[in-house]
Every structure is written in C-alpha cells, then in structure tokens.
Amino acid sequence: MRSDTEMLKTMTRHGPTLNIIKLLVLNLLLTTALVAGESGPVDEDALKKAWPSDGPIGELFHDVAGSLRCPTCTGLSVLESDARFSQQIKEIVLEQVEAGKNREQILQYFTERYGPWILRSPPPRGFNVLAWLLPLTILLLGPPAVWFFVWRKRRVMNTLGVRSADDIIKEMQGRLKEMQG
C-alpha cells in the first residue's frame, strides 16, 4: 500500500498534465460534434449520384466541371468537390451539356453569374495577362539577372584595393628616382 506522500507525489507529477490532456480531448470531441451537427442533413442521393464519365457527354461534363472552381472549397474544382453548392453546379453543367451547349457557352454562363473567379484558369485577357506572363518572365529573366549581379559583385570585390603591375612599377621607379636624386 502506498503512503500518502507517495500518492501526493504521483498526483502532482502526472495530475495536472493528465487533466489538461483530458480537457483538450473533451474539447476536440465536443467541437467535432458541434461542427458535424451544424453541417445539416446530408442528401445521400446527391452524393451517390453517378456523374457521366463515358462518351462525349461524359468527357465534356468532366472537362467543364474540372474547369470551374468550387465556391465553398479551397483549391478544389467543382468536379472534385462534394459540397452542396458544387453538386448544384454539376447538375446545371450536366443539364447544359445534355441540352447540346459547348464548353465555351457553359463557361460563359457561369462567368456571367459568378464572374471570372469561378474559372480555375483565368483567361489571358486584360489584367489577367499578368497571371500568365509574370511567372514566365521571372523564369526567363530571373537566372540571368542573378548571374549578372553576382558576377558584378565578384568583379568589384576582386579589383578592390588591387593595383595593376604597371602602376606598381611606375610608383617604384618614382621612389627610386627620389632616393637617387
């Protein structure tokens, strides 16, 4: 049987840390339950809906849905997202593909409603040209610019305080004449 002092040492050594860990785990569980509860009921039929993948309709659907940005997700296309809003956009895309519209017409439809930000790749027009040209310019002009500045700095450092042999000989001849003269 442990003595009271041994039990007190054990409780002091592990007690506060254990209590903090228990509180953190409880907080995590409650937060997860809250977030899961707020997401609302999930429409299982919409999530299980099989989107076309074969034939020209499937190819056009995947091309267009992959070109549109999910408005509620970060970095995902409508095709990759299972968010409700993306499901609605996929349904509209499918309706328009089945109605015989081409890629440009469908993308124009979404651009008119949501603006050019809905497109995952901005069209190379107007201000968006910078998004296409800036990385290319940096890749092409960056390495030569770095090389030039490093080369120039090294050249300046190599010549700093160094005189040519002709200057040294002239100075020595001048001093020699002073000593003789």
PDB file of C-alpha atoms in Angstrom:
ATOM      1  CA  MET A   1       0.000   0.000   0.000  1.00  0.00           C
ATOM      2  CA  ARG A   2       1.273   3.442  -0.898  1.00  0.00           C
ATOM      3  CA  SER A   3       1.774   6.118   1.621  1.00  0.00           C
ATOM      4  CA  ASP A   4       0.024   9.455   1.355  1.00  0.00           C
ATOM      5  CA  THR A   5       3.234  11.243   0.374  1.00  0.00           C
ATOM      6  CA  GLU A   6       3.903   8.800  -2.491  1.00  0.00           C
ATOM      7  CA  MET A   7       0.376   9.266  -3.791  1.00  0.00           C
ATOM      8  CA  LEU A   8       0.714  13.031  -3.494  1.00  0.00           C
ATOM      9  CA  LYS A   9       3.982  12.958  -5.494  1.00  0.00           C
ATOM     10  CA  THR A  10       2.361  10.836  -8.215  1.00  0.00           C
ATOM     11  CA  MET A  11      -0.673  13.110  -8.424  1.00  0.00           C
ATOM     12  CA  THR A  12       1.481  16.225  -8.554  1.00  0.00           C
ATOM     13  CA  ARG A  13       3.758  14.767 -11.174  1.00  0.00           C
ATOM     14  CA  HIS A  14       1.079  13.447 -13.546  1.00  0.00           C
ATOM     15  CA  GLY A  15      -2.157  15.024 -12.344  1.00  0.00           C
ATOM     16  CA  PRO A  16      -2.170  18.478 -13.960  1.00  0.00           C
ATOM     17  CA  THR A  17      -0.765  17.212 -17.259  1.00  0.00           C
ATOM     18  CA  LEU A  18      -3.304  14.400 -17.402  1.00  0.00           C
ATOM     19  CA  ASN A  19      -6.147  16.790 -16.603  1.00  0.00           C
ATOM     20  CA  ILE A  20      -5.060  19.182 -19.349  1.00  0.00           C
ATOM     21  CA  ILE A  21      -4.898  16.335 -21.871  1.00  0.00           C
ATOM     22  CA  LYS A  22      -8.359  15.131 -20.805  1.00  0.00           C
ATOM     23  CA  LEU A  23      -9.770  18.643 -21.239  1.00  0.00           C
ATOM     24  CA  LEU A  24      -8.186  19.009 -24.678  1.00  0.00           C
ATOM     25  CA  VAL A  25      -9.583  15.654 -25.845  1.00  0.00           C
ATOM     26  CA  LEU A  26     -13.029  16.549 -24.488  1.00  0.00           C
ATOM     27  CA  ASN A  27     -12.846  19.944 -26.231  1.00  0.00           C
ATOM     28  CA  LEU A  28     -11.873  18.265 -29.510  1.00  0.00           C
ATOM     29  CA  LEU A  29     -14.746  15.775 -29.267  1.00  0.00           C
ATOM     30  CA  LEU A  30     -17.317  18.455 -28.452  1.00  0.00           C
ATOM     31  CA  THR A  31     -16.081  20.739 -31.235  1.00  0.00           C
ATOM     32  CA  THR A  32     -16.224  17.896 -33.739  1.00  0.00           C
ATOM     33  CA  ALA A  33     -19.756  17.038 -32.645  1.00  0.00           C
ATOM     34  CA  LEU A  34     -20.798  20.686 -32.957  1.00  0.00           C
ATOM     35  CA  VAL A  35     -19.329  21.085 -36.431  1.00  0.00           C
ATOM     36  CA  ALA A  36     -20.845  17.801 -37.603  1.00  0.00           C
ATOM     37  CA  GLY A  37     -24.215  18.835 -36.215  1.00  0.00           C
ATOM     38  CA  GLU A  38     -24.142  22.235 -37.943  1.00  0.00           C
ATOM     39  CA  SER A  39     -23.488  20.821 -41.380  1.00  0.00           C
ATOM     40  CA  GLY A  40     -27.131  19.751 -41.517  1.00  0.00           C
ATOM     41  CA  PRO A  41     -28.636  16.667 -43.034  1.00  0.00           C
ATOM     42  CA  VAL A  42     -26.736  15.206 -45.935  1.00  0.00           C
ATOM     43  CA  ASP A  43     -28.591  14.322 -49.094  1.00  0.00           C
ATOM     44  CA  GLU A  44     -27.216  10.833 -49.658  1.00  0.00           C
ATOM     45  CA  ASP A  45     -28.789  10.596 -53.128  1.00  0.00           C
ATOM     46  CA  ALA A  46     -26.926  13.684 -54.320  1.00  0.00           C
ATOM     47  CA  LEU A  47     -23.626  12.343 -53.008  1.00  0.00           C
ATOM     48  CA  LYS A  48     -24.172   8.923 -54.556  1.00  0.00           C
ATOM     49  CA  LYS A  49     -25.308  10.323 -57.888  1.00  0.00           C
ATOM     50  CA  ALA A  50     -23.194   8.906 -60.653  1.00  0.00           C
ATOM     51  CA  TRP A  51     -21.972  11.616 -62.957  1.00  0.00           C
ATOM     52  CA  PRO A  52     -21.452  10.658 -66.598  1.00  0.00           C
ATOM     53  CA  SER A  53     -17.969   9.510 -67.467  1.00  0.00           C
ATOM     54  CA  ASP A  54     -18.304   7.791 -70.846  1.00  0.00           C
ATOM     55  CA  GLY A  55     -18.830   9.166 -74.301  1.00  0.00           C
ATOM     56  CA  PRO A  56     -18.778  12.766 -75.491  1.00  0.00           C
ATOM     57  CA  ILE A  57     -21.267  13.891 -72.817  1.00  0.00           C
ATOM     58  CA  GLY A  58     -19.097  12.478 -70.031  1.00  0.00           C
ATOM     59  CA  GLU A  59     -15.907  13.973 -71.477  1.00  0.00           C
ATOM     60  CA  LEU A  60     -17.461  17.422 -71.876  1.00  0.00           C
ATOM     61  CA  PHE A  61     -19.024  17.221 -68.396  1.00  0.00           C
ATOM     62  CA  HIS A  62     -15.673  16.327 -66.785  1.00  0.00           C
ATOM     63  CA  ASP A  63     -13.844  18.999 -68.792  1.00  0.00           C
ATOM     64  CA  VAL A  64     -16.268  21.787 -67.833  1.00  0.00           C
ATOM     65  CA  ALA A  65     -16.753  20.707 -64.194  1.00  0.00           C
ATOM     66  CA  GLY A  66     -12.965  20.424 -63.817  1.00  0.00           C
ATOM     67  CA  SER A  67     -12.558  23.969 -65.167  1.00  0.00           C
ATOM     68  CA  LEU A  68     -14.888  25.537 -62.594  1.00  0.00           C
ATOM     69  CA  ARG A  69     -13.730  26.482 -59.097  1.00  0.00           C
ATOM     70  CA  CYS A  70     -15.749  25.247 -56.124  1.00  0.00           C
ATOM     71  CA  PRO A  71     -17.151  28.404 -54.480  1.00  0.00           C
ATOM     72  CA  THR A  72     -17.145  26.887 -50.978  1.00  0.00           C
ATOM     73  CA  CYS A  73     -13.938  24.810 -51.057  1.00  0.00           C
ATOM     74  CA  THR A  74     -10.348  25.941 -51.201  1.00  0.00           C
ATOM     75  CA  GLY A  75      -8.344  24.787 -54.202  1.00  0.00           C
ATOM     76  CA  LEU A  76     -10.857  22.238 -55.491  1.00  0.00           C
ATOM     77  CA  SER A  77     -12.727  22.131 -58.736  1.00  0.00           C
ATOM     78  CA  VAL A  78     -16.460  21.540 -58.855  1.00  0.00           C
ATOM     79  CA  LEU A  79     -15.689  18.052 -60.166  1.00  0.00           C
ATOM     80  CA  GLU A  80     -13.500  17.192 -57.151  1.00  0.00           C
ATOM     81  CA  SER A  81     -15.816  18.680 -54.522  1.00  0.00           C
ATOM     82  CA  ASP A  82     -18.748  17.035 -52.750  1.00  0.00           C
ATOM     83  CA  ALA A  83     -20.079  20.314 -51.335  1.00  0.00           C
ATOM     84  CA  ARG A  84     -23.774  21.012 -51.885  1.00  0.00           C
ATOM     85  CA  PHE A  85     -23.079  24.075 -53.981  1.00  0.00           C
ATOM     86  CA  SER A  86     -20.741  22.058 -56.208  1.00  0.00           C
ATOM     87  CA  GLN A  87     -23.421  19.371 -56.581  1.00  0.00           C
ATOM     88  CA  GLN A  88     -25.852  22.044 -57.789  1.00  0.00           C
ATOM     89  CA  ILE A  89     -23.294  23.418 -60.241  1.00  0.00           C
ATOM     90  CA  LYS A  90     -22.612  19.887 -61.548  1.00  0.00           C
ATOM     91  CA  GLU A  91     -26.347  19.412 -62.122  1.00  0.00           C
ATOM     92  CA  ILE A  92     -26.501  22.668 -64.097  1.00  0.00           C
ATOM     93  CA  VAL A  93     -23.422  21.657 -66.111  1.00  0.00           C
ATOM     94  CA  LEU A  94     -24.982  18.275 -66.895  1.00  0.00           C
ATOM     95  CA  GLU A  95     -28.275  19.913 -67.940  1.00  0.00           C
ATOM     96  CA  GLN A  96     -26.446  22.278 -70.278  1.00  0.00           C
ATOM     97  CA  VAL A  97     -24.248  19.513 -71.731  1.00  0.00           C
ATOM     98  CA  GLU A  98     -27.338  17.387 -72.379  1.00  0.00           C
ATOM     99  CA  ALA A  99     -29.016  20.453 -73.959  1.00  0.00           C
ATOM    100  CA  GLY A 100     -26.222  20.497 -76.541  1.00  0.00           C
ATOM    101  CA  LYS A 101     -24.249  23.533 -75.383  1.00  0.00           C
ATOM    102  CA  ASN A 102     -20.492  23.551 -75.982  1.00  0.00           C
ATOM    103  CA  ARG A 103     -17.695  24.190 -73.465  1.00  0.00           C
ATOM    104  CA  GLU A 104     -17.404  27.929 -74.149  1.00  0.00           C
ATOM    105  CA  GLN A 105     -21.152  28.528 -73.825  1.00  0.00           C
ATOM    106  CA  ILE A 106     -21.316  26.723 -70.473  1.00  0.00           C
ATOM    107  CA  LEU A 107     -18.249  28.523 -69.093  1.00  0.00           C
ATOM    108  CA  GLN A 108     -19.693  31.838 -70.313  1.00  0.00           C
ATOM    109  CA  TYR A 109     -22.935  31.039 -68.448  1.00  0.00           C
ATOM    110  CA  PHE A 110     -21.067  30.600 -65.152  1.00  0.00           C
ATOM    111  CA  THR A 111     -18.744  33.565 -65.784  1.00  0.00           C
ATOM    112  CA  GLU A 112     -21.761  35.851 -66.287  1.00  0.00           C
ATOM    113  CA  ARG A 113     -23.280  34.722 -62.988  1.00  0.00           C
ATOM    114  CA  TYR A 114     -20.205  34.436 -60.747  1.00  0.00           C
ATOM    115  CA  GLY A 115     -17.516  36.462 -62.507  1.00  0.00           C
ATOM    116  CA  PRO A 116     -14.176  35.260 -63.883  1.00  0.00           C
ATOM    117  CA  TRP A 117     -13.035  33.991 -60.449  1.00  0.00           C
ATOM    118  CA  ILE A 118     -15.243  30.887 -60.968  1.00  0.00           C
ATOM    119  CA  LEU A 119     -12.779  29.744 -63.648  1.00  0.00           C
ATOM    120  CA  ARG A 120      -9.781  27.799 -62.333  1.00  0.00           C
ATOM    121  CA  SER A 121      -7.566  29.216 -65.105  1.00  0.00           C
ATOM    122  CA  PRO A 122      -8.140  32.912 -65.768  1.00  0.00           C
ATOM    123  CA  PRO A 123      -8.488  33.841 -69.433  1.00  0.00           C
ATOM    124  CA  PRO A 124      -5.343  35.567 -70.756  1.00  0.00           C
ATOM    125  CA  ARG A 125      -7.053  38.933 -71.273  1.00  0.00           C
ATOM    126  CA  GLY A 126      -6.717  42.342 -69.630  1.00  0.00           C
ATOM    127  CA  PHE A 127      -5.294  42.331 -66.118  1.00  0.00           C
ATOM    128  CA  ASN A 128      -5.261  38.509 -66.102  1.00  0.00           C
ATOM    129  CA  VAL A 129      -2.389  38.582 -68.598  1.00  0.00           C
ATOM    130  CA  LEU A 130      -0.126  39.298 -65.618  1.00  0.00           C
ATOM    131  CA  ALA A 131      -1.065  35.931 -64.107  1.00  0.00           C
ATOM    132  CA  TRP A 132       0.245  34.265 -67.268  1.00  0.00           C
ATOM    133  CA  LEU A 133       3.233  36.486 -68.091  1.00  0.00           C
ATOM    134  CA  LEU A 134       4.717  37.239 -64.661  1.00  0.00           C
ATOM    135  CA  PRO A 135       5.820  33.665 -63.818  1.00  0.00           C
ATOM    136  CA  LEU A 136       7.198  33.196 -67.328  1.00  0.00           C
ATOM    137  CA  THR A 137       9.105  36.488 -67.117  1.00  0.00           C
ATOM    138  CA  ILE A 138      10.562  35.582 -63.731  1.00  0.00           C
ATOM    139  CA  LEU A 139      11.646  32.175 -65.020  1.00  0.00           C
ATOM    140  CA  LEU A 140      13.277  33.634 -68.125  1.00  0.00           C
ATOM    141  CA  LEU A 141      14.854  36.803 -66.716  1.00  0.00           C
ATOM    142  CA  GLY A 142      15.489  35.745 -63.112  1.00  0.00           C
ATOM    143  CA  PRO A 143      18.534  33.470 -63.552  1.00  0.00           C
ATOM    144  CA  PRO A 144      20.402  35.852 -65.919  1.00  0.00           C
ATOM    145  CA  ALA A 145      19.710  38.785 -63.555  1.00  0.00           C
ATOM    146  CA  VAL A 146      21.013  36.844 -60.542  1.00  0.00           C
ATOM    147  CA  TRP A 147      24.097  35.748 -62.504  1.00  0.00           C
ATOM    148  CA  PHE A 148      24.771  39.346 -63.628  1.00  0.00           C
ATOM    149  CA  PHE A 149      24.560  40.804 -60.102  1.00  0.00           C
ATOM    150  CA  VAL A 150      26.703  38.038 -58.599  1.00  0.00           C
ATOM    151  CA  TRP A 151      29.276  38.394 -61.405  1.00  0.00           C
ATOM    152  CA  ARG A 152      29.359  42.189 -60.999  1.00  0.00           C
ATOM    153  CA  LYS A 153      29.728  41.956 -57.218  1.00  0.00           C
ATOM    154  CA  ARG A 154      32.517  39.385 -57.534  1.00  0.00           C
ATOM    155  CA  ARG A 155      34.329  41.542 -60.127  1.00  0.00           C
ATOM    156  CA  VAL A 156      34.164  44.582 -57.826  1.00  0.00           C
ATOM    157  CA  MET A 157      35.422  42.509 -54.879  1.00  0.00           C
ATOM    158  CA  ASN A 158      38.337  41.092 -56.896  1.00  0.00           C
ATOM    159  CA  THR A 159      39.550  44.516 -58.013  1.00  0.00           C
ATOM    160  CA  LEU A 160      39.043  46.263 -54.685  1.00  0.00           C
ATOM    161  CA  GLY A 161      42.438  47.520 -53.496  1.00  0.00           C
ATOM    162  CA  VAL A 162      44.360  45.719 -56.243  1.00  0.00           C
ATOM    163  CA  ARG A 163      46.635  47.787 -58.484  1.00  0.00           C
ATOM    164  CA  SER A 164      47.975  46.796 -61.846  1.00  0.00           C
ATOM    165  CA  ALA A 165      51.611  45.813 -62.281  1.00  0.00           C
ATOM    166  CA  ASP A 166      52.265  48.920 -64.415  1.00  0.00           C
ATOM    167  CA  ASP A 167      51.055  51.212 -61.604  1.00  0.00           C
ATOM    168  CA  ILE A 168      53.303  49.466 -59.078  1.00  0.00           C
ATOM    169  CA  ILE A 169      56.366  49.650 -61.366  1.00  0.00           C
ATOM    170  CA  LYS A 170      55.779  53.350 -62.061  1.00  0.00           C
ATOM    171  CA  GLU A 171      55.453  54.067 -58.342  1.00  0.00           C
ATOM    172  CA  MET A 172      58.648  52.130 -57.550  1.00  0.00           C
ATOM    173  CA  GLN A 173      60.565  53.931 -60.297  1.00  0.00           C
ATOM    174  CA  GLY A 174      59.346  57.274 -58.934  1.00  0.00           C
ATOM    175  CA  ARG A 175      60.522  56.398 -55.412  1.00  0.00           C
ATOM    176  CA  LEU A 176      63.847  55.115 -56.744  1.00  0.00           C
ATOM    177  CA  LYS A 177      64.432  58.407 -58.532  1.00  0.00           C
ATOM    178  CA  GLU A 178      63.604  60.316 -55.330  1.00  0.00           C
ATOM    179  CA  MET A 179      66.109  58.228 -53.385  1.00  0.00           C
ATOM    180  CA  GLN A 180      68.837  58.704 -56.008  1.00  0.00           C
ATOM    181  CA  GLY A 181      68.115  62.242 -56.644  1.00  0.00           C
TER     182      GLY A 181
END
